[in-house]
Coordinates of N, CA and C in Angstrom, one line a residue:
X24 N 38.0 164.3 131.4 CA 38.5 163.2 132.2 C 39.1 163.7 133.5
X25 N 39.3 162.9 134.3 CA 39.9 162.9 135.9 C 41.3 163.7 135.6
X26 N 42.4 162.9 134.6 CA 43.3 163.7 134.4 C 43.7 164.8 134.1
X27 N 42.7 164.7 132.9 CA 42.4 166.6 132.2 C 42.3 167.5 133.8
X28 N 41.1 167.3 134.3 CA 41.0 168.0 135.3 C 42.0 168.4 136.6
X29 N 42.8 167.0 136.4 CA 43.7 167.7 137.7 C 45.1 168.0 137.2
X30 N 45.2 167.8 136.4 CA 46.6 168.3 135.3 C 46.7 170.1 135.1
X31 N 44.9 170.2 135.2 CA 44.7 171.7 134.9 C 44.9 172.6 136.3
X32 N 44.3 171.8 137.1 CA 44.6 172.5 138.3 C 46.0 172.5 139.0
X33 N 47.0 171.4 138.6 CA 48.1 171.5 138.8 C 49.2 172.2 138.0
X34 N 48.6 173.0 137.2 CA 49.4 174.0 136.0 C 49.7 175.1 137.0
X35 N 48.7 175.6 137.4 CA 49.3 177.2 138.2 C 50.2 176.9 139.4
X36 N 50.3 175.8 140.4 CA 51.4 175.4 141.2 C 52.6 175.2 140.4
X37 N 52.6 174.4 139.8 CA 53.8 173.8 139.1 C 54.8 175.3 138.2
X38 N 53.5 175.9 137.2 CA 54.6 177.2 137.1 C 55.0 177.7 138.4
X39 N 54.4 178.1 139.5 CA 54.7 178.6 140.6 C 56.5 178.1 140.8
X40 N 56.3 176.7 141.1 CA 57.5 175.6 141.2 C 58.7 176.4 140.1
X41 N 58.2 176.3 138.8 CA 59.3 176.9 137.7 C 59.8 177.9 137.8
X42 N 58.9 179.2 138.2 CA 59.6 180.1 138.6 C 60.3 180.5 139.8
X43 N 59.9 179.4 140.6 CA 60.8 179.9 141.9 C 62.2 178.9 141.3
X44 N 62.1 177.8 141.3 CA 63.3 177.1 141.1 C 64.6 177.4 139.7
X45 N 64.0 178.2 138.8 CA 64.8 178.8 137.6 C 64.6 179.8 137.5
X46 N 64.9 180.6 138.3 CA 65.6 182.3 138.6 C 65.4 182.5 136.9
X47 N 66.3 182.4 136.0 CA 66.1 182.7 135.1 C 64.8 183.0 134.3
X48 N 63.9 182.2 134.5 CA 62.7 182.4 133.7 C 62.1 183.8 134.3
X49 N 62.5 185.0 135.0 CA 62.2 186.2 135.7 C 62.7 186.9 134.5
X50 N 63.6 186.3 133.8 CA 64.0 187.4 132.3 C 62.9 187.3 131.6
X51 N 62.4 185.9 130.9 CA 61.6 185.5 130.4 C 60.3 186.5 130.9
X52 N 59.9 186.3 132.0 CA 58.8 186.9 132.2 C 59.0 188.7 132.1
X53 N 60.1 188.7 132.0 CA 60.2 190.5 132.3 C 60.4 191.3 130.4
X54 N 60.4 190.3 129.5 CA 60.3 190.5 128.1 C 58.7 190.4 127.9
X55 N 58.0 190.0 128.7 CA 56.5 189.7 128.4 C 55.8 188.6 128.1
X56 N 56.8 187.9 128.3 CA 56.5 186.5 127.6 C 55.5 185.8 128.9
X57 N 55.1 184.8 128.5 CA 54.6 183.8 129.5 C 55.1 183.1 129.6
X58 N 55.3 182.4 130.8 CA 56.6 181.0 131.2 C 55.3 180.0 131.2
X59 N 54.9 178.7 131.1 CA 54.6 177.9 131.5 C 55.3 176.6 131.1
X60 N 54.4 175.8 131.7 CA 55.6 174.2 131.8 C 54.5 173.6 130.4
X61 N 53.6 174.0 130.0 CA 52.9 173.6 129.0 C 51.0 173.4 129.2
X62 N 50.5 172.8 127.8 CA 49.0 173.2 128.7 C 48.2 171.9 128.9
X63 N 47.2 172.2 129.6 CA 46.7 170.4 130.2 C 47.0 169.5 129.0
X64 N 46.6 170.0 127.5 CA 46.9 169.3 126.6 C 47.7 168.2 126.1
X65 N 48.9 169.6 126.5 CA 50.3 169.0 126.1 C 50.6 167.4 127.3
X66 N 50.6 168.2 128.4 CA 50.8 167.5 129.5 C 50.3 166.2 129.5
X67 N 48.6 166.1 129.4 CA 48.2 164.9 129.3 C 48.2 164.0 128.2
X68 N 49.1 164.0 127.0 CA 49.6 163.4 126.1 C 50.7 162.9 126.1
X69 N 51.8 163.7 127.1 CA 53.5 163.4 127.4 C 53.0 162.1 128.7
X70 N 52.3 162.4 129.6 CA 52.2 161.6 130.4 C 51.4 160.1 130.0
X71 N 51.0 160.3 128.5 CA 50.2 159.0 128.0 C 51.2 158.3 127.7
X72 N 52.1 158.9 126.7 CA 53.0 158.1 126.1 C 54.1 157.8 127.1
X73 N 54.8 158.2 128.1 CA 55.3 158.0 129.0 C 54.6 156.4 129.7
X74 N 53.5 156.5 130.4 CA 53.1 155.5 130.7 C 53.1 154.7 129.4
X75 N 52.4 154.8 128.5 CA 52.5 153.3 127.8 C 54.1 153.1 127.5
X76 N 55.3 153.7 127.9 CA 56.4 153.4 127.4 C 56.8 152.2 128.4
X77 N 56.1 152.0 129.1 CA 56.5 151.3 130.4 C 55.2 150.3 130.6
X78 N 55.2 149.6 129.6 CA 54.0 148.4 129.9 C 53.8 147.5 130.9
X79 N 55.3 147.0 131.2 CA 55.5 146.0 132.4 C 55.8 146.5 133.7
X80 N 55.4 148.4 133.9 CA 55.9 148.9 135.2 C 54.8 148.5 136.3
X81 N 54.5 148.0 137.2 CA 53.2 147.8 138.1 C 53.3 149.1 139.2
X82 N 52.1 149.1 139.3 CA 52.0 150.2 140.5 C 52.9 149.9 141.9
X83 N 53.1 150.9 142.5 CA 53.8 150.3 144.4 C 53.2 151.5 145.0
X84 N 51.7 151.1 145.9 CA 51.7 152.3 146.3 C 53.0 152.4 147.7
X85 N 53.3 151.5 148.2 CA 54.0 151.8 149.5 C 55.2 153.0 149.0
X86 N 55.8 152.2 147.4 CA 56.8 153.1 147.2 C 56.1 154.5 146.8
X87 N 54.7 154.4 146.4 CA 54.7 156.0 146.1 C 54.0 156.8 147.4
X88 N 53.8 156.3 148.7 CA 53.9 156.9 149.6 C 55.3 157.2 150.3
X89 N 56.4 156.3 149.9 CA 57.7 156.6 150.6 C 58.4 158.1 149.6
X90 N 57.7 157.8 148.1 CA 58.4 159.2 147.8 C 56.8 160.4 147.5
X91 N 56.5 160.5 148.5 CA 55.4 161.1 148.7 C 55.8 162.9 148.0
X92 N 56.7 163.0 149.0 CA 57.5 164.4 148.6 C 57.9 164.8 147.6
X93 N 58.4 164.1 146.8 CA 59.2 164.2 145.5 C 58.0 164.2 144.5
X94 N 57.0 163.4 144.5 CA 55.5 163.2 143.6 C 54.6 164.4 144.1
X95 N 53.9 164.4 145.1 CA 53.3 165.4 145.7 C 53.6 167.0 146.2
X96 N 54.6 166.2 147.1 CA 54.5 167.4 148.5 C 55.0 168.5 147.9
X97 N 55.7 168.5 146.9 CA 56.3 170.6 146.6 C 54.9 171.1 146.1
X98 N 54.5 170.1 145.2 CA 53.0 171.1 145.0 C 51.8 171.2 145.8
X99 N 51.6 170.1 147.1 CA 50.6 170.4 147.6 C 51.2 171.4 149.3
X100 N 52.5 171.3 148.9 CA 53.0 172.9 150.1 C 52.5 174.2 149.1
X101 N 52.3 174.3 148.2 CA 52.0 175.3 147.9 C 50.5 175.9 147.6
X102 N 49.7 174.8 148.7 CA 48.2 174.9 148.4 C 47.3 176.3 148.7
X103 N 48.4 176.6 149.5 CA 47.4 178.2 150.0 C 47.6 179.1 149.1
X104 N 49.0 178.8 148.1 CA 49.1 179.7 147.0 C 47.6 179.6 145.6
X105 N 48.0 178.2 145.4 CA 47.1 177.3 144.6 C 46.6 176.5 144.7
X106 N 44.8 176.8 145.3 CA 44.4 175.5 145.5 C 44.4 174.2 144.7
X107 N 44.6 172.8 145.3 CA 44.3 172.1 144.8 C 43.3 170.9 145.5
X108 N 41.8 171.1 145.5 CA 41.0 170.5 145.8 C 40.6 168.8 145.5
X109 N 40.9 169.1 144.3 CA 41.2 167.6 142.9 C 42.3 166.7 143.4
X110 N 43.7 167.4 143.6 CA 44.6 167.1 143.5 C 44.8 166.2 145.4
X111 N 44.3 167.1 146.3 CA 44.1 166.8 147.6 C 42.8 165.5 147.5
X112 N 42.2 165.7 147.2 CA 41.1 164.4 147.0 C 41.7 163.1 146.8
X113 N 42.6 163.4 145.3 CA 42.9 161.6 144.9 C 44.0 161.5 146.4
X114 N 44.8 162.3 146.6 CA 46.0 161.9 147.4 C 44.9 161.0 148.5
X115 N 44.3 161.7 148.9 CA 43.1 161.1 150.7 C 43.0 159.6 150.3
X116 N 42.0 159.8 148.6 CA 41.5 158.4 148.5 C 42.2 157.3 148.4
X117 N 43.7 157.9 148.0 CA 44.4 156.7 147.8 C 45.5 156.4 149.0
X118 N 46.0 157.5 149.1 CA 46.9 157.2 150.3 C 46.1 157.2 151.8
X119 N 44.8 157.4 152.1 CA 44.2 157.8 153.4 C 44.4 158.9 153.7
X120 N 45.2 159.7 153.7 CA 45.5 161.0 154.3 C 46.5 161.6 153.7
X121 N 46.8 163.0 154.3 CA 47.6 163.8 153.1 C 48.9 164.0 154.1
X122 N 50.1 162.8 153.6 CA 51.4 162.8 155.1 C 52.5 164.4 154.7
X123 N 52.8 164.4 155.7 CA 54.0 165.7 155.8 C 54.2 165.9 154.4
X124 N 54.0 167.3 154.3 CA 54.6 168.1 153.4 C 55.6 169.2 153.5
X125 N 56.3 170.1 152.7 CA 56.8 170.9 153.2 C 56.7 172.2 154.0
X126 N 56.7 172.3 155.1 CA 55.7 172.8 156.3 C 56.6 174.7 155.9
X127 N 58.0 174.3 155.5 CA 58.6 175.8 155.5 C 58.1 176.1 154.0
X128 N 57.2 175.9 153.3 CA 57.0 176.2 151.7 C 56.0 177.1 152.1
X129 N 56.2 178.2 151.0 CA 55.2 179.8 151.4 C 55.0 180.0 149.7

């Protein structure tokens, strides 16, 4: 599915995200472990039930372009780390274009 596919491609940014933002998980990874936030699996199951927990929620795109940042932009600043082809596509089709992201994100 569409999901599957861009859930997978948004795994390697998103750890990126985890480990910059919880310093700590640098222990984690220095025991050998693998940090991840979980696997497309997991992910696209949490976000099913999530959605159906909210039957009566209706979409707003205006509001999900006003929090463009907060949904998108940390992970698509991180595009030159990890692409996201999938992920830049739906943004275009839905929003028209891909607005300000975080320009100081490396």
């Amino acid at each position: 599915s569409d999901l599957k596919r861009l859930v997978s491609e948004l795994i390697p940014p998103a750890n990126l995200l985890l480990a910059r933002y919880h310093p700590e998980s640098h222990d984690i990874l220095a025991k050998g472990s693998s940090l991840s936030i979980g696997s497309a699996k997991e992910i696209v199951e949490y976000m099913e039930v999530y959605s159906y927990s909210m039957p009566n929620a209706i979409p707003n795109k205006l509001l999900a372009i006003d929090e463009f940042s907060q949904r998108n932009g940390y992970l698509l600043a991180l595009d030159r780390s990890a692409a996201q082809p999938l992920h830049s596509h739906f943004v275009r089709q839905v929003v028209g274009y891909i607005p300000e992201v975080y320009k100081n994100e490396k």
